[in-house]
Amino acid sequence: MNRERYSRQMLFSPIKESGQELLANCTVLVVGVGALGTVICNHLVRSGIGRLRIVDRDYVELSNLQRQMLFDENDVRDALPKAIAAKRKLSKTNRDVHIEALVDNVTYENIEELTEGIDLVLDGTDNFTTRYLLNDICFKKNIPFSYGGVVGSRGMTALFIPNETPCLRCIAKPGSDDGQTCDTVGVISPAVDIVSSMQVVEALKYLTNNKQNLRGTLKTFDVWFNNQYDMKFPKPDSNCPTCQTKEYPALKKSLQDQETVLCGRNTVQIHQKEKMELTRLENQLTNIASIQRTPFLLKARINEDITFVIFPDGRVLVQGTEDKINARSLYDRYIGS
Ligand SMILES: [Zn+2]
């Protein structure tokens, strides 16, 4: 271990040399290397964790640079996958950290393998479909799961620990979020930094064996409208299919595998829900898309390339791509889970 590099962190009495050694032996998974994920990875790599595995399915775009701090204009020009661009930057920061970068969609099919040998999982995603999947696998395999979310100027974060705290599904039931995402209502960069930094603080406490100092709350705040709240963890929901009855619904094939390529039509169909509320979606998309509403469907044209056609029975056509991963990414960004 390079003592000079970590000298200020080892001077911090809760960590010391022993905590630094613990960090050097950790393997951490960060899913999603966008706004939250880039800040998380930056802190983790500088702090000297041993191994970092990062997974992201997207490419760097110009609209990312306002907040995704590991990327620059060259990455946009080269349309680099975020995982690859992040690894390049992070490796220049600390060559001692072993970084494994994967360009992939995270699904029930690969999540077992992705979490192999992982000590802690951090959520850098922008959607609840993936979060429920991470929550399920973490509770199944007894891995702590750090949840973080940010929209507009509002942030929310909690560290869930199997057998010690409730899980994400106990606190945020599927379908209970308001469908707002950074792609529909925007986001300011400082709010992102605060949430992701809080995620890393709790991770450092856990990984350096300082569990007595864990916050133990679901923290929510709004840095623009000046409020914050710490909700002490309630008891787990006795019917929770993740942490109580251990059914892990997100890990089952029947609830996933919902994308179908409609050949020759440059379209992917996603059928994730049983019903869609077209009026709510119309309100959600009205500022960023040109909308056409009929009694049978809602058509939302995002730009020259991408149009969503949304049916009340829960089907969504993503027009403008035949790539399932890209279609899923667009769905999560604009339609939400
Ligand atoms: Zn639960």
XYZ file of C-alpha atoms and ligand atoms in Angstrom:
338
model
C 0.000 0.000 0.000
C 1.209 3.481 -0.845
C 1.174 5.274 2.496
C 1.711 8.735 1.111
C -1.268 8.462 -1.209
C -3.660 7.564 1.603
C -1.971 9.494 4.416
C -4.836 11.970 5.012
C -7.427 9.239 5.034
C -5.363 7.117 7.433
C -4.952 10.121 9.731
C -8.728 10.143 10.081
C -9.099 8.181 13.302
C -12.125 5.978 12.476
C -10.252 4.622 9.429
C -6.546 4.481 10.353
C -4.193 2.000 8.734
C -6.380 -0.962 9.633
C -9.382 0.541 7.809
C -7.224 1.335 4.815
C -6.148 -2.284 4.634
C -9.755 -3.427 4.792
C -10.579 -1.124 1.870
C -7.707 -2.508 -0.161
C -9.219 -5.966 0.164
C -12.752 -4.958 -0.917
C -14.520 -5.581 -4.189
C -17.356 -3.204 -4.973
C -19.926 -3.212 -7.790
C -21.306 0.058 -9.177
C -24.255 -0.366 -11.526
C -24.772 2.627 -13.791
C -21.911 5.005 -14.464
C -23.897 8.149 -15.172
C -24.519 11.078 -12.854
C -24.420 9.199 -9.546
C -22.085 6.445 -10.709
C -19.289 8.718 -11.906
C -19.113 10.537 -8.570
C -19.304 7.262 -6.648
C -16.491 5.694 -8.693
C -14.325 8.780 -8.378
C -14.525 8.704 -4.571
C -14.094 4.935 -4.306
C -11.037 4.812 -6.553
C -9.362 7.728 -4.800
C -10.104 6.149 -1.433
C -8.150 3.039 -2.433
C -10.670 0.221 -2.623
C -9.068 -2.919 -3.976
C -11.298 -3.830 -6.890
C -14.086 -1.997 -8.668
C -16.516 -3.552 -11.118
C -18.566 -1.089 -13.175
C -21.434 -1.846 -15.537
C -23.250 0.546 -17.856
C -25.151 0.079 -21.127
C -25.026 3.656 -22.460
C -22.687 5.872 -24.483
C -21.434 9.317 -23.516
C -23.628 12.108 -24.934
C -23.220 15.876 -24.850
C -26.147 16.301 -22.444
C -24.250 14.155 -19.892
C -21.351 16.566 -19.394
C -23.273 18.994 -17.186
C -23.115 16.493 -14.316
C -21.299 13.256 -15.214
C -17.925 14.321 -13.930
C -15.666 11.619 -15.362
C -16.484 12.461 -18.999
C -15.309 15.142 -21.403
C -15.918 16.372 -24.945
C -13.532 13.816 -26.455
C -15.630 11.007 -25.000
C -18.722 12.536 -26.633
C -16.928 12.886 -29.968
C -15.803 9.263 -29.835
C -19.217 8.085 -28.560
C -17.371 5.982 -25.987
C -19.334 3.591 -23.808
C -19.590 5.158 -20.354
C -18.009 2.152 -18.637
C -14.944 2.359 -20.890
C -14.580 6.142 -20.655
C -14.927 5.933 -16.873
C -12.290 3.226 -16.581
C -9.815 5.321 -18.620
C -10.214 8.316 -16.310
C -10.217 6.293 -13.127
C -7.089 4.354 -14.101
C -5.213 7.644 -14.496
C -6.321 8.616 -11.001
C -5.227 5.481 -9.180
C -3.425 2.689 -11.003
C -3.466 0.483 -7.924
C -7.209 -0.149 -8.131
C -8.173 -3.094 -10.274
C -11.054 -1.874 -12.443
C -13.273 -4.154 -14.480
C -15.498 -2.254 -16.952
C -18.462 -3.986 -18.579
C -20.681 -2.529 -21.323
C -23.914 -4.368 -20.737
C -27.522 -4.241 -19.686
C -28.038 -5.577 -16.167
C -30.755 -8.234 -16.169
C -31.956 -11.241 -14.184
C -29.765 -13.324 -16.506
C -26.385 -11.764 -15.666
C -26.902 -10.313 -12.187
C -25.822 -13.510 -10.374
C -22.482 -13.441 -12.156
C -22.020 -9.679 -11.819
C -22.361 -9.892 -8.040
C -19.908 -12.786 -7.694
C -17.333 -11.977 -5.009
C -18.851 -8.519 -4.343
C -18.751 -6.976 -0.847
C -21.138 -4.087 -1.493
C -23.333 -2.863 -4.374
C -23.919 0.819 -5.133
C -26.855 1.989 -7.207
C -25.892 4.486 -9.887
C -28.941 3.753 -12.042
C -31.800 5.978 -13.050
C -34.665 3.502 -12.868
C -36.561 1.291 -10.456
C -36.591 -1.766 -12.710
C -32.861 -2.188 -12.195
C -33.018 -1.090 -8.544
C -35.517 -3.816 -7.646
C -33.292 -6.306 -9.426
C -30.255 -5.150 -7.404
C -32.293 -5.137 -4.205
C -33.432 -8.717 -4.818
C -30.004 -10.118 -5.631
C -28.374 -8.331 -2.703
C -30.870 -9.669 -0.196
C -30.650 -13.129 -1.728
C -26.841 -13.149 -1.482
C -26.516 -11.160 1.730
C -24.750 -8.125 0.212
C -25.344 -4.553 1.443
C -27.107 -2.377 -1.158
C -26.685 1.384 -1.363
C -29.654 3.078 -3.002
C -29.413 6.587 -4.420
C -31.787 8.619 -6.528
C -31.901 12.204 -7.703
C -34.353 14.201 -9.800
C -34.433 17.974 -10.170
C -32.976 19.275 -6.908
C -34.300 16.392 -4.809
C -32.209 13.493 -3.585
C -32.856 10.294 -1.709
C -30.494 7.646 -0.342
C -30.287 4.696 2.045
C -27.989 1.775 2.751
C -29.923 -1.466 3.059
C -28.277 -4.366 4.884
C -29.785 -7.869 4.693
C -30.995 -9.209 8.059
C -30.416 -5.814 9.678
C -32.614 -3.270 7.862
C -35.743 -3.339 5.696
C -35.099 -3.414 1.944
C -35.825 -0.972 -0.863
C -39.022 -2.819 -1.749
C -40.344 -2.378 1.823
C -39.910 1.366 1.528
C -40.652 2.084 -2.131
C -43.342 -0.179 -3.513
C -43.282 -0.857 -7.270
C -45.476 1.663 -9.058
C -45.382 4.119 -6.161
C -42.866 6.500 -7.707
C -44.193 9.439 -9.659
C -42.466 8.539 -12.913
C -40.352 11.692 -12.906
C -36.838 11.212 -14.255
C -33.895 13.453 -15.058
C -34.855 13.120 -18.706
C -38.318 14.531 -18.119
C -37.905 17.144 -15.375
C -34.141 17.758 -15.412
C -31.540 17.705 -12.675
C -28.913 20.023 -11.206
C -25.400 18.738 -10.739
C -24.817 19.619 -7.049
C -27.817 17.539 -6.012
C -26.223 14.569 -7.755
C -22.897 15.089 -6.015
C -24.520 15.246 -2.595
C -26.517 12.035 -2.976
C -23.626 10.054 -4.401
C -21.179 11.377 -1.810
C -23.558 10.284 0.935
C -23.728 6.843 -0.643
C -19.945 6.603 -0.532
C -19.712 7.828 3.080
C -21.987 5.017 4.256
C -20.114 2.527 2.081
C -16.799 3.594 3.627
C -18.209 3.196 7.139
C -19.428 -0.286 6.316
C -16.292 -1.410 4.503
C -13.888 -0.105 7.160
C -15.791 -1.856 9.935
C -17.376 1.268 11.401
C -20.912 -0.055 11.376
C -21.760 1.631 14.669
C -21.690 4.963 12.828
C -24.012 4.028 9.968
C -26.805 6.574 9.541
C -29.604 3.990 9.474
C -32.171 6.185 7.738
C -33.766 6.891 4.407
C -32.528 10.417 3.799
C -34.428 12.775 1.515
C -33.639 16.385 0.782
C -34.200 19.212 -1.633
C -31.220 21.520 -1.989
C -33.145 24.160 -3.928
C -36.270 24.416 -1.799
C -34.303 23.821 1.403
C -35.702 20.901 3.244
C -34.395 17.573 4.411
C -35.713 14.627 6.311
C -34.281 11.476 7.833
C -36.776 8.677 8.076
C -35.720 6.071 10.602
C -36.034 2.656 9.046
C -39.436 1.135 9.816
C -39.793 -2.578 10.532
C -39.645 -4.649 7.340
C -42.993 -5.102 5.593
C -44.056 -8.576 6.769
C -45.279 -9.437 3.254
C -42.185 -8.164 1.464
C -41.332 -10.677 -1.281
C -37.659 -9.698 -1.092
C -36.548 -9.526 2.517
C -39.346 -11.536 4.195
C -40.904 -14.233 2.012
C -37.735 -14.412 -0.091
C -39.419 -14.886 -3.467
C -37.179 -12.323 -5.197
C -39.681 -11.456 -7.957
C -37.255 -9.333 -9.999
C -34.981 -12.348 -10.487
C -37.677 -14.350 -12.254
C -37.786 -14.590 -15.988
C -41.534 -14.101 -16.297
C -41.332 -10.549 -15.066
C -38.439 -9.626 -17.327
C -37.731 -10.535 -20.940
C -40.217 -8.007 -22.162
C -38.483 -6.603 -25.224
C -39.327 -7.820 -28.716
C -37.657 -6.551 -31.888
C -40.251 -5.889 -34.582
C -38.194 -6.887 -37.576
C -38.040 -4.585 -40.549
C -39.819 -1.793 -38.685
C -36.828 -0.337 -36.843
C -38.875 -0.745 -33.680
C -38.632 -2.558 -30.349
C -41.773 -3.393 -28.392
C -41.528 -3.346 -24.605
C -44.361 -4.846 -22.614
C -43.562 -4.284 -18.987
C -46.827 -3.250 -17.385
C -50.381 -4.460 -17.480
C -51.791 -0.971 -17.896
C -50.543 2.486 -18.850
C -52.088 5.725 -17.664
C -51.930 7.711 -20.879
C -52.976 11.012 -19.295
C -50.212 10.835 -16.699
C -47.650 9.987 -19.356
C -48.917 12.790 -21.571
C -48.301 15.246 -18.721
C -44.915 13.706 -18.015
C -43.712 14.017 -21.615
C -45.475 17.148 -22.769
C -42.530 19.502 -22.229
C -39.963 17.410 -24.050
C -41.851 15.652 -26.845
C -44.382 16.465 -29.507
C -47.506 14.631 -28.435
C -50.315 13.091 -30.403
C -53.163 11.614 -28.379
C -55.986 9.498 -29.761
C -58.563 7.407 -27.876
C -56.362 4.375 -28.595
C -52.801 5.479 -28.028
C -50.325 8.193 -27.094
C -47.596 9.044 -29.557
C -44.614 10.999 -28.204
C -41.939 12.120 -30.639
C -38.793 12.886 -28.627
C -36.611 13.924 -31.565
C -35.972 13.125 -35.227
C -34.836 9.638 -34.356
C -36.961 8.417 -31.474
C -40.726 8.120 -31.077
C -42.677 6.252 -28.421
C -46.100 4.799 -29.179
C -47.812 3.931 -25.907
C -50.905 1.753 -25.635
C -53.261 1.572 -22.645
C -52.724 -2.195 -22.369
C -49.118 -1.538 -21.288
C -47.269 -1.988 -24.563
C -44.777 0.629 -25.701
C -43.250 0.752 -29.161
C -39.837 2.388 -29.257
C -39.495 3.503 -32.868
C -36.069 4.340 -34.243
C -34.003 1.409 -32.997
C -33.733 -2.346 -33.340
C -31.359 -2.600 -30.403
C -33.116 -4.016 -27.335
C -30.634 -2.542 -24.890
C -30.924 0.911 -26.413
C -34.730 0.637 -26.444
C -34.771 -0.404 -22.785
C -32.506 2.476 -21.901
C -34.794 4.968 -23.648
C -37.853 3.412 -22.020
C -36.383 3.720 -18.544
C -35.311 7.296 -19.184
C -38.549 8.641 -20.562
C -41.360 6.339 -19.518
C -39.959 5.227 -16.142
C -40.841 2.109 -14.231
Zn -38.288 -5.814 2.082
